[in-house]
Coordinates of N, CA and C in Angstrom, one line a residue:
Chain A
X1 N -16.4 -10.4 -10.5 CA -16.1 -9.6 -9.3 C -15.6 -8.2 -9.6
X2 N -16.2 -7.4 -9.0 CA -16.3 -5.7 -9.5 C -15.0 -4.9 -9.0
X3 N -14.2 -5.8 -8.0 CA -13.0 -5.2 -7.1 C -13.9 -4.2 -6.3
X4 N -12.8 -3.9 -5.7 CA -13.0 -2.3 -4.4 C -13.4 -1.2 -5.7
X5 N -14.4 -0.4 -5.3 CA -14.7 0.4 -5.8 C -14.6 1.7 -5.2
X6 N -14.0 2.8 -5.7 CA -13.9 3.8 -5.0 C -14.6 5.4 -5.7
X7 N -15.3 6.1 -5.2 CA -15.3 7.3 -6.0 C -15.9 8.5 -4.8
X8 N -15.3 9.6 -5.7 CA -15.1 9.9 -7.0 C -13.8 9.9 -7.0
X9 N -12.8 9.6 -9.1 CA -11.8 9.2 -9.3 C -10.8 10.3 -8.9
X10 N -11.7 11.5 -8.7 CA -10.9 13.2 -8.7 C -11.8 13.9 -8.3
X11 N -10.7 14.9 -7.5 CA -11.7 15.6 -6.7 C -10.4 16.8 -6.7
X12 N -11.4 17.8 -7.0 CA -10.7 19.4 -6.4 C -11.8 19.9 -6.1
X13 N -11.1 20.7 -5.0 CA -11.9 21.9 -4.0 C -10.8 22.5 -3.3
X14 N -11.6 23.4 -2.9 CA -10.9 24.6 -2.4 C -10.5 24.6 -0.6
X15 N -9.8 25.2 -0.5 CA -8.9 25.2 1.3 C -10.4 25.5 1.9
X16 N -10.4 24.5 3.1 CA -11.7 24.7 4.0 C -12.8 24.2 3.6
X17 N -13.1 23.6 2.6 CA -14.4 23.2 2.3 C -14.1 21.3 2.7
X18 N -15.4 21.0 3.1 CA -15.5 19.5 3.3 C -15.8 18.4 2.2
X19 N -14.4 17.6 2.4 CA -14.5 16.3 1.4 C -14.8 15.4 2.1
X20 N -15.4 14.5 0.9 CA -16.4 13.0 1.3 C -15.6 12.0 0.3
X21 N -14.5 11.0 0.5 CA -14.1 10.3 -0.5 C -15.3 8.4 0.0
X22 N -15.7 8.1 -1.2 CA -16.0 6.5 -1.0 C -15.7 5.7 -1.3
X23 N -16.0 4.0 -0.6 CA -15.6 3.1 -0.8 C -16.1 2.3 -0.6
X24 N -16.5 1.4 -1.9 CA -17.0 -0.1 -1.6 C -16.2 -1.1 -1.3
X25 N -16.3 -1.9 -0.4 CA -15.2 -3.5 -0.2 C -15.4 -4.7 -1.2
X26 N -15.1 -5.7 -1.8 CA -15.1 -6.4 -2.4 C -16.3 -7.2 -1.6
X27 N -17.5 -7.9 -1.9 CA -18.3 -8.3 -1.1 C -17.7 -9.6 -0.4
X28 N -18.0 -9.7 0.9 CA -17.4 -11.1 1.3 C -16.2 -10.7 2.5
X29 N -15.8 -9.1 2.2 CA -14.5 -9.3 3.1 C -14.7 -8.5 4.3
X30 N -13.6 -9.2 5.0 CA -14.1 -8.8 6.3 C -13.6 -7.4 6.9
X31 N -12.3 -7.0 6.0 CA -11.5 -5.9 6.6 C -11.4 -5.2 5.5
X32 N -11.6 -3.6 5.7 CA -11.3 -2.1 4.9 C -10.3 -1.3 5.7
X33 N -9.1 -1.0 4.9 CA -8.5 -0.4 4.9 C -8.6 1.2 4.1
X34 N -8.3 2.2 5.0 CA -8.4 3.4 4.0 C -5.9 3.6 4.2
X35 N -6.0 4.1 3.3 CA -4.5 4.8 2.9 C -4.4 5.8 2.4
X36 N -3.0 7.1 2.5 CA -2.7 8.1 1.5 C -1.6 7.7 0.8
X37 N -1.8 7.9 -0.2 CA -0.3 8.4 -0.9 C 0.6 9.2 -1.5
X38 N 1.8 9.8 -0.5 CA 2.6 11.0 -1.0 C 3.8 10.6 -1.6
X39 N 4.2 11.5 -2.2 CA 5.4 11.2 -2.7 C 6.8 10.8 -2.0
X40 N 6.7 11.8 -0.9 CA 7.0 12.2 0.8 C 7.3 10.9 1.1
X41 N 6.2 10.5 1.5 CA 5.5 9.4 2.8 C 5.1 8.2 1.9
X42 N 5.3 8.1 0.9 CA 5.0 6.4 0.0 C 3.1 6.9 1.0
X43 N 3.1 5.3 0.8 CA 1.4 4.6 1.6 C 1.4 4.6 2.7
X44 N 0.5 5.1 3.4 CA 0.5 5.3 4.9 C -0.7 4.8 5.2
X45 N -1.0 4.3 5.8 CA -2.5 3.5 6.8 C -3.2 4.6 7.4
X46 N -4.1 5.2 7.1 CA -4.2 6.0 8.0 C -5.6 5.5 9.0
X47 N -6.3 4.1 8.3 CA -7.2 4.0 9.4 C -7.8 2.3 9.1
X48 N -8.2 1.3 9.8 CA -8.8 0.1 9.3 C -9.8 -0.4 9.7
X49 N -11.0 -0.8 9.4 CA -12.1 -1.7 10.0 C -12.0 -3.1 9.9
X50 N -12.5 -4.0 11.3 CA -13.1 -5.2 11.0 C -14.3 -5.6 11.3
X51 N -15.0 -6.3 10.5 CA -16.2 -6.5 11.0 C -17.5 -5.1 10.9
X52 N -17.0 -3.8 10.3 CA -17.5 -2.5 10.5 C -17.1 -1.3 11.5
X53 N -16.4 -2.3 12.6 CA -15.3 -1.6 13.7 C -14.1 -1.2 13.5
X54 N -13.9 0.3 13.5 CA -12.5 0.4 13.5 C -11.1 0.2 14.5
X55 N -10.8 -0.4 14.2 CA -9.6 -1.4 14.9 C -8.5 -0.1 15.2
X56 N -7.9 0.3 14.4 CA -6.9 0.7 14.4 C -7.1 2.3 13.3
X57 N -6.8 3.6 14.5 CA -7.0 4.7 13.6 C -5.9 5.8 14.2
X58 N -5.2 4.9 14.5 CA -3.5 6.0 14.9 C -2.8 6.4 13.6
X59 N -3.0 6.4 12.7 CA -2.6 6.7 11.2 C -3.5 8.1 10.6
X60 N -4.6 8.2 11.2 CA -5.4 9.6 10.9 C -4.4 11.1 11.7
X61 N -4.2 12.0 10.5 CA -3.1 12.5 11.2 C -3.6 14.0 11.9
X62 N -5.3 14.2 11.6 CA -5.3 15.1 12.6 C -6.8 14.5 12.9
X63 N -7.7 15.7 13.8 CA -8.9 15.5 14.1 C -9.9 15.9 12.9
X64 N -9.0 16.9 11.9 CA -10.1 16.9 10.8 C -10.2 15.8 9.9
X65 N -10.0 14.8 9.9 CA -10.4 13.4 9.4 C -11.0 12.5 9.8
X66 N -12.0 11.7 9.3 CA -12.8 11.0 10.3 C -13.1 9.8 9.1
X67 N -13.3 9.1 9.3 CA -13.9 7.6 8.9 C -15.0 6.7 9.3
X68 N -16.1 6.3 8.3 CA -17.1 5.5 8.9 C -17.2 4.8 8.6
X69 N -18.0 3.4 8.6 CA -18.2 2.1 7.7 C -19.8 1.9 8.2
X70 N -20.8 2.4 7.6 CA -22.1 2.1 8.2 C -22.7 1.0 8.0
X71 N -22.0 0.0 7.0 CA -22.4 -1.4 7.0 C -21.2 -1.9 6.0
X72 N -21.0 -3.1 5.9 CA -20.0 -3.8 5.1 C -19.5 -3.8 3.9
X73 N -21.0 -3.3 3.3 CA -20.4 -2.3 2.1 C -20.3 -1.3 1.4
X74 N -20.1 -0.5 2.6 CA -19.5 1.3 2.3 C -18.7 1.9 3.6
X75 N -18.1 2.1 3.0 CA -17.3 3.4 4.1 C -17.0 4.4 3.0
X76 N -17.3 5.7 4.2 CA -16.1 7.1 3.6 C -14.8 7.6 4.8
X77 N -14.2 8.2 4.0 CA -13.4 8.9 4.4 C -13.5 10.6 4.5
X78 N -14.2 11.0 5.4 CA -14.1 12.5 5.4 C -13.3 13.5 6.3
X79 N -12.4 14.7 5.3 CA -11.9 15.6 5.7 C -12.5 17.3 5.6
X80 N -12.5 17.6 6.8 CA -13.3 19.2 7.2 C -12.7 19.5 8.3
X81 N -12.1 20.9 8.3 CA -12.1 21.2 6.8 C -10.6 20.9 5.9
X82 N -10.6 20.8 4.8 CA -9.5 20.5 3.9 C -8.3 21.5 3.8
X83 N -7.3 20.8 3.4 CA -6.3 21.7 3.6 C -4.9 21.2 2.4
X84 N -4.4 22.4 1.5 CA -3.5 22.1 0.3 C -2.8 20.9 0.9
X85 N -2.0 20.9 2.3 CA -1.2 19.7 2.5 C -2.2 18.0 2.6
X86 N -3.5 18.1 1.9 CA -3.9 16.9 2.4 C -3.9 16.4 1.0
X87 N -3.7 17.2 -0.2 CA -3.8 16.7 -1.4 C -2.7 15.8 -1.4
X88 N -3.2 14.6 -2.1 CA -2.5 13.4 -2.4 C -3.4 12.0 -3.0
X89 N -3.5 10.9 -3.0 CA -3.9 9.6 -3.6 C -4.8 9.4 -2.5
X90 N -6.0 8.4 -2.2 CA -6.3 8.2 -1.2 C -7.2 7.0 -1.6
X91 N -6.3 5.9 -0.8 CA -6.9 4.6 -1.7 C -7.7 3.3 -0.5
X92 N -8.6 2.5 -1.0 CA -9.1 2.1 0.0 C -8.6 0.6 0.0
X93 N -8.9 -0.5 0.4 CA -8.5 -1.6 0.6 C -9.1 -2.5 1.0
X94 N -9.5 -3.9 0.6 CA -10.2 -4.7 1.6 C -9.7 -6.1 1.7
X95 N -10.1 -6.9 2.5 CA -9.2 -8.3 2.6 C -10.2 -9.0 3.5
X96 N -10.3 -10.6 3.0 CA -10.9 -11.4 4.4 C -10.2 -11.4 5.0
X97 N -11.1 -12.1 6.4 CA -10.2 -12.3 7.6 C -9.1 -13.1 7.6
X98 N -8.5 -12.6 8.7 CA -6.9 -13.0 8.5 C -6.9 -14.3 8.3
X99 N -6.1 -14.9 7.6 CA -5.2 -16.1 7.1 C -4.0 -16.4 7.8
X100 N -3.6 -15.5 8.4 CA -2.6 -15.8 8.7 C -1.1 -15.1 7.7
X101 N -1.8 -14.4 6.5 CA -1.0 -13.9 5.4 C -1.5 -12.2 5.7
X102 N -1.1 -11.3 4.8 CA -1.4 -9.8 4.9 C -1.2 -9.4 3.6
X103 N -0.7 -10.9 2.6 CA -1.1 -10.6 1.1 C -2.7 -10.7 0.5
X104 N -3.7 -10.2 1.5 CA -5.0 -10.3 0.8 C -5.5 -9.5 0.7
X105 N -5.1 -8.0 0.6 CA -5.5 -6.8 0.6 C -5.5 -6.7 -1.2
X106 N -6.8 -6.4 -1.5 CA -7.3 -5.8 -2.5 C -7.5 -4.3 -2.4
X107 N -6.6 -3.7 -3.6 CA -6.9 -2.0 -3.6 C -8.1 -2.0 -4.5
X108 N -8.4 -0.2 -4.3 CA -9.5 -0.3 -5.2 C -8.4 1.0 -6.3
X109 N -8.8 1.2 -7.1 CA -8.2 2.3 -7.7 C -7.4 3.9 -7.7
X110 N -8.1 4.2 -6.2 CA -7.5 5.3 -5.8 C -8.6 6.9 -6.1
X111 N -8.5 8.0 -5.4 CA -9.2 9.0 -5.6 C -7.9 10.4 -5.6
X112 N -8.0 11.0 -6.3 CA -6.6 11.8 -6.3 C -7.6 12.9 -5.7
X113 N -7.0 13.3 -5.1 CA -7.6 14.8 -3.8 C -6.7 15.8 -4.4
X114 N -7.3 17.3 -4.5 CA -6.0 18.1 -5.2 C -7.4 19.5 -3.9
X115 N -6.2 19.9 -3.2 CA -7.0 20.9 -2.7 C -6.4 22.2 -3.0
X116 N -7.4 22.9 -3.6 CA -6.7 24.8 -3.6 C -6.5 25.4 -2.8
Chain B
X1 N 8.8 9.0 11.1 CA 9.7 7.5 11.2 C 9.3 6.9 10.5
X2 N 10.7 6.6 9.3 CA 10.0 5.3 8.3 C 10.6 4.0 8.7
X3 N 9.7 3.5 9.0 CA 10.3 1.9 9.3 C 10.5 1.3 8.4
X4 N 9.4 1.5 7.1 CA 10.1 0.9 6.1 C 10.7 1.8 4.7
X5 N 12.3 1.4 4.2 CA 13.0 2.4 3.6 C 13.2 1.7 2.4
X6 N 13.1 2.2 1.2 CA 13.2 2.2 -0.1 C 14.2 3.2 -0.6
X7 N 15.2 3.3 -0.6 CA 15.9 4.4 -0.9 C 16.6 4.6 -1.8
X8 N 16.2 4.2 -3.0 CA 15.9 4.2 -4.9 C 14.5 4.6 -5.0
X9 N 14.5 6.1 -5.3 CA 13.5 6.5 -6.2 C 12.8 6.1 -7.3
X10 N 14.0 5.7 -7.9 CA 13.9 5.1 -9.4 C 15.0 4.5 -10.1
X11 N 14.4 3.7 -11.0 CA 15.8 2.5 -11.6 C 15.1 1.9 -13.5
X12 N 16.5 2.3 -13.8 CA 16.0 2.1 -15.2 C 16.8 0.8 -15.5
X13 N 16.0 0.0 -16.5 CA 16.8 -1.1 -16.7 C 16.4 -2.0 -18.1
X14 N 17.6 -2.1 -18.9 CA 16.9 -2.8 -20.6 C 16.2 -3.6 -20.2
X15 N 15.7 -4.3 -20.7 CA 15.0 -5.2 -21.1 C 15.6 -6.8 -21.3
X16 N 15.5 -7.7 -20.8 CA 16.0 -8.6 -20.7 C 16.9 -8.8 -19.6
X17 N 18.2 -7.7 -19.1 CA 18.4 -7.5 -18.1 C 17.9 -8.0 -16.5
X18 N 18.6 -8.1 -15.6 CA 17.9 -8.3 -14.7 C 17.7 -7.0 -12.8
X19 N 16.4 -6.8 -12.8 CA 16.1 -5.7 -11.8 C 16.4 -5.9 -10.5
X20 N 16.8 -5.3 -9.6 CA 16.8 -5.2 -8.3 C 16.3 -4.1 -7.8
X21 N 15.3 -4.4 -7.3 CA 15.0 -3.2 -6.3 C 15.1 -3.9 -4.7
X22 N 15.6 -2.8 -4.0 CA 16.2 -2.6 -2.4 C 14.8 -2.4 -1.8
X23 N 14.9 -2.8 -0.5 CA 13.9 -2.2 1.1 C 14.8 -2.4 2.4
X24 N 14.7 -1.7 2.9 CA 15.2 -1.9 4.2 C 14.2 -1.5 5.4
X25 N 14.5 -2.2 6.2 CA 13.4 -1.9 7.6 C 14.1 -1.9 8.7
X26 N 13.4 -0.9 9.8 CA 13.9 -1.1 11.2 C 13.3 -1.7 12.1
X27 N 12.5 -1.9 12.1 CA 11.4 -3.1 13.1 C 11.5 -4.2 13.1
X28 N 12.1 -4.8 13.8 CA 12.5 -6.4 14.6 C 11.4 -6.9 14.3
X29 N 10.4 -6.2 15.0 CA 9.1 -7.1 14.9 C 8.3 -7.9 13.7
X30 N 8.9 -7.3 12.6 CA 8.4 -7.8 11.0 C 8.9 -9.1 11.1
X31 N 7.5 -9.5 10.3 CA 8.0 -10.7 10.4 C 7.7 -11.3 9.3
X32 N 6.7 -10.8 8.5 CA 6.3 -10.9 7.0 C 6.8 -10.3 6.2
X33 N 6.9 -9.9 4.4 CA 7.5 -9.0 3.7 C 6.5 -9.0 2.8
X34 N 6.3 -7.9 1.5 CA 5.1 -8.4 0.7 C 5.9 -7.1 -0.3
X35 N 5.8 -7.4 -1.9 CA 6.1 -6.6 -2.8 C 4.8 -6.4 -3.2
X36 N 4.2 -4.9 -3.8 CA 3.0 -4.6 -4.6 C 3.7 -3.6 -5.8
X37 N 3.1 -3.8 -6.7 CA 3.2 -3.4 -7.9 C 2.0 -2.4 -8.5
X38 N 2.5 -1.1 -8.9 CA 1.1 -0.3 -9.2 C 1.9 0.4 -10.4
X39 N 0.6 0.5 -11.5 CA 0.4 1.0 -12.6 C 0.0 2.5 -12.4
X40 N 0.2 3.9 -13.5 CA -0.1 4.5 -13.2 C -1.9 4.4 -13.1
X41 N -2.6 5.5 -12.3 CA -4.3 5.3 -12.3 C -4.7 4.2 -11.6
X42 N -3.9 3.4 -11.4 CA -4.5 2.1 -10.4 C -3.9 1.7 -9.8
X43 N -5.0 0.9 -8.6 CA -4.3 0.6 -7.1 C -3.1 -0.2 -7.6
X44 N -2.2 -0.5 -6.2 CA -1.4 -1.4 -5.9 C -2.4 -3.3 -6.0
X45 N -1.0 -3.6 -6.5 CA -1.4 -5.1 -6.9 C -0.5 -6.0 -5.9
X46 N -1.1 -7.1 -5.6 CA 0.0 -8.0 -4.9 C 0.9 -8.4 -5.7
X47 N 2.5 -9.0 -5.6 CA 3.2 -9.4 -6.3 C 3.6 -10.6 -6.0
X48 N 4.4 -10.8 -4.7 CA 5.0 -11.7 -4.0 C 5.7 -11.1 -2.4
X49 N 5.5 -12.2 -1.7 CA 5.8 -12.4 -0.4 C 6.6 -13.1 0.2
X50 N 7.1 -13.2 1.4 CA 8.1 -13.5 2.0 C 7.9 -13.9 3.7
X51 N 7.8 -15.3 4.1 CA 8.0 -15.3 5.4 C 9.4 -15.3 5.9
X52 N 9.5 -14.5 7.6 CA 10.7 -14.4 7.8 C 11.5 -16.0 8.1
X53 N 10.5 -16.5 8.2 CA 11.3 -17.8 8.2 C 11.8 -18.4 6.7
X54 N 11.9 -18.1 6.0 CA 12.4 -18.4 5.0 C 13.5 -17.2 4.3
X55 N 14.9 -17.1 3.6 CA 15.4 -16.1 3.5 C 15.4 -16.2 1.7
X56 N 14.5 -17.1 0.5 CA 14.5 -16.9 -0.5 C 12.9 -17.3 -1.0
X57 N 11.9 -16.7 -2.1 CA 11.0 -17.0 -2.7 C 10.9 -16.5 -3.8
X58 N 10.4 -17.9 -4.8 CA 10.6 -17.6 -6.2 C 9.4 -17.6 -6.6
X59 N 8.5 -16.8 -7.6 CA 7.4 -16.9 -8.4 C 8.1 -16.6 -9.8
X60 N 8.0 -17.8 -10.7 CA 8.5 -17.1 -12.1 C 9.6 -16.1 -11.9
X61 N 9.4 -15.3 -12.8 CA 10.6 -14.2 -13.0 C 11.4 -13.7 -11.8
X62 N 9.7 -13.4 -10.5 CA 9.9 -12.6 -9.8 C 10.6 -13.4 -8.5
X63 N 11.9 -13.4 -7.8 CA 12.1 -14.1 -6.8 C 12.9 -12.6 -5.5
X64 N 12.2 -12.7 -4.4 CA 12.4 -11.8 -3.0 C 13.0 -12.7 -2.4
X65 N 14.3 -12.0 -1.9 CA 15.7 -12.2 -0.9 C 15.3 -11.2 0.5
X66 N 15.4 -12.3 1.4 CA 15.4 -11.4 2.6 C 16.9 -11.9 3.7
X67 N 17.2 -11.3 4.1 CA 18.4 -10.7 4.8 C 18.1 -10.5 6.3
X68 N 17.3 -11.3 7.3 CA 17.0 -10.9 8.1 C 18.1 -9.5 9.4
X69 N 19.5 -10.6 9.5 CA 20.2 -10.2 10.3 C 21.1 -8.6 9.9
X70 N 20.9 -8.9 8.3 CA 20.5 -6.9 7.7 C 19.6 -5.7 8.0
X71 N 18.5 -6.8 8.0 CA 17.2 -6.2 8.0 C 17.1 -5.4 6.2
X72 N 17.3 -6.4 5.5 CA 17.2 -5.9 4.4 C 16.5 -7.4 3.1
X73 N 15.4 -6.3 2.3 CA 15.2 -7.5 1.5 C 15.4 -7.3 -0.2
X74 N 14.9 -8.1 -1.1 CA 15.5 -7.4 -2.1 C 14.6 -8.4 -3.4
X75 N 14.0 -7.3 -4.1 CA 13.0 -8.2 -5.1 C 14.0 -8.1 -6.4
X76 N 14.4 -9.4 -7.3 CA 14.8 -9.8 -8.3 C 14.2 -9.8 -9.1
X77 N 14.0 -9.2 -10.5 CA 13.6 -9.2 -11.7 C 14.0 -10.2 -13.0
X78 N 13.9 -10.8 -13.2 CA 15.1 -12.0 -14.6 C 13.8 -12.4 -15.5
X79 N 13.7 -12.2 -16.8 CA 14.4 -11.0 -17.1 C 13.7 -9.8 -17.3
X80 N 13.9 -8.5 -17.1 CA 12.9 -7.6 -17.3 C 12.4 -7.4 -18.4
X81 N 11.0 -7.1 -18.6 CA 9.9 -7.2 -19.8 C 9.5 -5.1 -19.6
X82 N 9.4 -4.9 -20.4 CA 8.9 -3.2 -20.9 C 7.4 -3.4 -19.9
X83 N 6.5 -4.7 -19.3 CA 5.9 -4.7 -19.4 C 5.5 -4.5 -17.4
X84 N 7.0 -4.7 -17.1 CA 7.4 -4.2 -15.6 C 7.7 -3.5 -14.9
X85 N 7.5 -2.3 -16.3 CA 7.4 -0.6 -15.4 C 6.4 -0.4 -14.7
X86 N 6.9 0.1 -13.7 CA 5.4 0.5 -12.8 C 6.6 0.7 -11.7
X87 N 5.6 1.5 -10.2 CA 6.1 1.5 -9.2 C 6.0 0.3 -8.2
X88 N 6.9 0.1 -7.6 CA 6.8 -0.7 -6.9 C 7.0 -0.8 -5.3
X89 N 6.9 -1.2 -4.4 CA 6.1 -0.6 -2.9 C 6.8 -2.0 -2.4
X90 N 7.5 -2.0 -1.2 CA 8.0 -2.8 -0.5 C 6.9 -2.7 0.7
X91 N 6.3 -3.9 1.5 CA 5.7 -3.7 2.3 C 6.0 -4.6 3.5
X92 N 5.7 -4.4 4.9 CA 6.2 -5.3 6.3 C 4.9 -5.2 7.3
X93 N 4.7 -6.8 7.9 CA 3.7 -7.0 8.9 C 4.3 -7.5 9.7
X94 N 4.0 -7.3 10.7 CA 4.3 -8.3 12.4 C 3.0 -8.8 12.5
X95 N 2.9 -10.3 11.6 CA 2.0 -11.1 12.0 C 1.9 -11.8 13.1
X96 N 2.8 -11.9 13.9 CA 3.1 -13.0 15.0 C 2.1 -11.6 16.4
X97 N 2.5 -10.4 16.0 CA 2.3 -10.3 17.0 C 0.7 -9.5 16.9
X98 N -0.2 -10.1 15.8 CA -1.4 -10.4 15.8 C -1.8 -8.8 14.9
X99 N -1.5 -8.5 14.2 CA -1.5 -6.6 13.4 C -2.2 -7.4 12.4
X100 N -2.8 -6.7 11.6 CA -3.3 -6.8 10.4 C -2.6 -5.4 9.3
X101 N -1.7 -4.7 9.9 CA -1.5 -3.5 9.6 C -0.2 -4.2 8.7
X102 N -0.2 -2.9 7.5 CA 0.9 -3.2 6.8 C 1.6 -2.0 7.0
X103 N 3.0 -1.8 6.7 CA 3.8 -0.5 6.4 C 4.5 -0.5 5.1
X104 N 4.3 0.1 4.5 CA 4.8 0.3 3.1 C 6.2 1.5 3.3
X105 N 7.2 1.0 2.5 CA 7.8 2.0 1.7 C 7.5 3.1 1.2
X106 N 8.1 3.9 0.5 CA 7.4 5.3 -0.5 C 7.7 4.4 -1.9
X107 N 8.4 3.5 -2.1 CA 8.0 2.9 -3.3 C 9.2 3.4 -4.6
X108 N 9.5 2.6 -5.7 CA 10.7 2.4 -6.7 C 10.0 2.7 -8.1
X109 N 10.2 3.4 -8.7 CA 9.9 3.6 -10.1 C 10.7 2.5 -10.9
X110 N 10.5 1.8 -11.3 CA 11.5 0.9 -12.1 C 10.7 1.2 -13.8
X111 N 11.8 1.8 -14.7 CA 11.5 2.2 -16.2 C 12.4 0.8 -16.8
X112 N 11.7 -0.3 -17.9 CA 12.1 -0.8 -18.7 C 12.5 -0.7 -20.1
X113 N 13.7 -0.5 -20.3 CA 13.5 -0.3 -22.0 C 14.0 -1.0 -23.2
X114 N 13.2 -0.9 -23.9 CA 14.2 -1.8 -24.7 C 15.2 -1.6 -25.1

């Protein structure tokens, strides 16, 4: 099993230009999670799918962020245009369907965003 | 608004010794607890969990105390290994009230040394 895959591992660019971060889910699961992580703010949710649908995207913290899942195994996360305050971790997540538990979230490694 | 509070940055502790790291939350609604563990460069790992109907759970070394009428829970280390540094992330779900959403902490640097 390959885990969540995410890339690319690092990413710099410059204020204003558009980032594309990706993510594969562990094959089989039903839910992706995207997260940031600041030093600030720990892990924040900023968006989730089930089934390819996003459920829940009150955690995206402006309109320049957007999220897709065009089939079950990929989603991105893109921000346009980018901005120094968006630099931080940005990690993906996937889990079967609920159990009844919310310990089945698998991360994938994380993509560090550093914006100029 | 952090509902869920971690408010140890960081905690150093020999080796053999035993860890505590703190969480506190404000949301009633939690009703699950969950510790993740992350190395630097890679994701968060599951550790151990906690229903609110229970107020103690043990895995090996690692046993989580919850405190409901505190609103506070608390992961136990015995004994600490050099091998249990890493950050650590308190996390809370209101499964009852059908969320799949977690809320995390900002998370505990725990340094082991010998």
């Amino acid at each position: 099993d390959a885990g969540v895959i995410q890339s690319p591992r690092h990413e710099v660019t410059e204020m204003g230009q558009e980032v594309t971060l990706r993510c594969k889910p562990i094959s089989g699961h039903d839910y992706l999670f995207w997260y940031r992580q600041t030093m600030m703010r720990g892990l924040e949710l900023l968006i989730y799918f089930n089934n390819n649908v996003p459920i829940d995207d009150s955690g995206m913290p402006e309109d320049r962020f957007s999220a897709k899942m065009p089939n079950a195994s990929f989603s991105t996360l893109k921000i346009q245009p980018s901005e120094p305050r968006d630099s931080a971790v940005y990690f993906c997540a996937s889990s079967l369907i609920r159990t009844g538990k919310a310990d089945t979230q698998y991360f994938g490694p994380g993509t560090r965003l550093t914006v100029l | 608004d952090q509902q869920v509070k971690q408010n140890s940055p960081s905690l150093s502790v020999q080796e053999g010794r035993i860890s505590i790291l703190n969480c506190d939350y404000t949301n009633s609604m939690f009703d699950y607890f969950l510790w993740y563990k992350k190395y630097p460069a890679e994701g968060p790992t599951f550790l151990i969990s906690i229903s609110s109907i229970k107020d103690k759970n043990e895995d090996g070394r690692f046993t989580v105390f919850l405190n409901k009428s505190a609103k506070h829970l608390s992961l136990h280390i015995v004994p600490s290994q050099p091998g249990d540094s890493a950050v650590y992330f308190c996390a809370a779900s209101a499964l009852a009230y059908n969320t799949d959403k977690l809320i995390f902490g900002t998370g505990t640097r725990l340094q082991v040394f010998p």
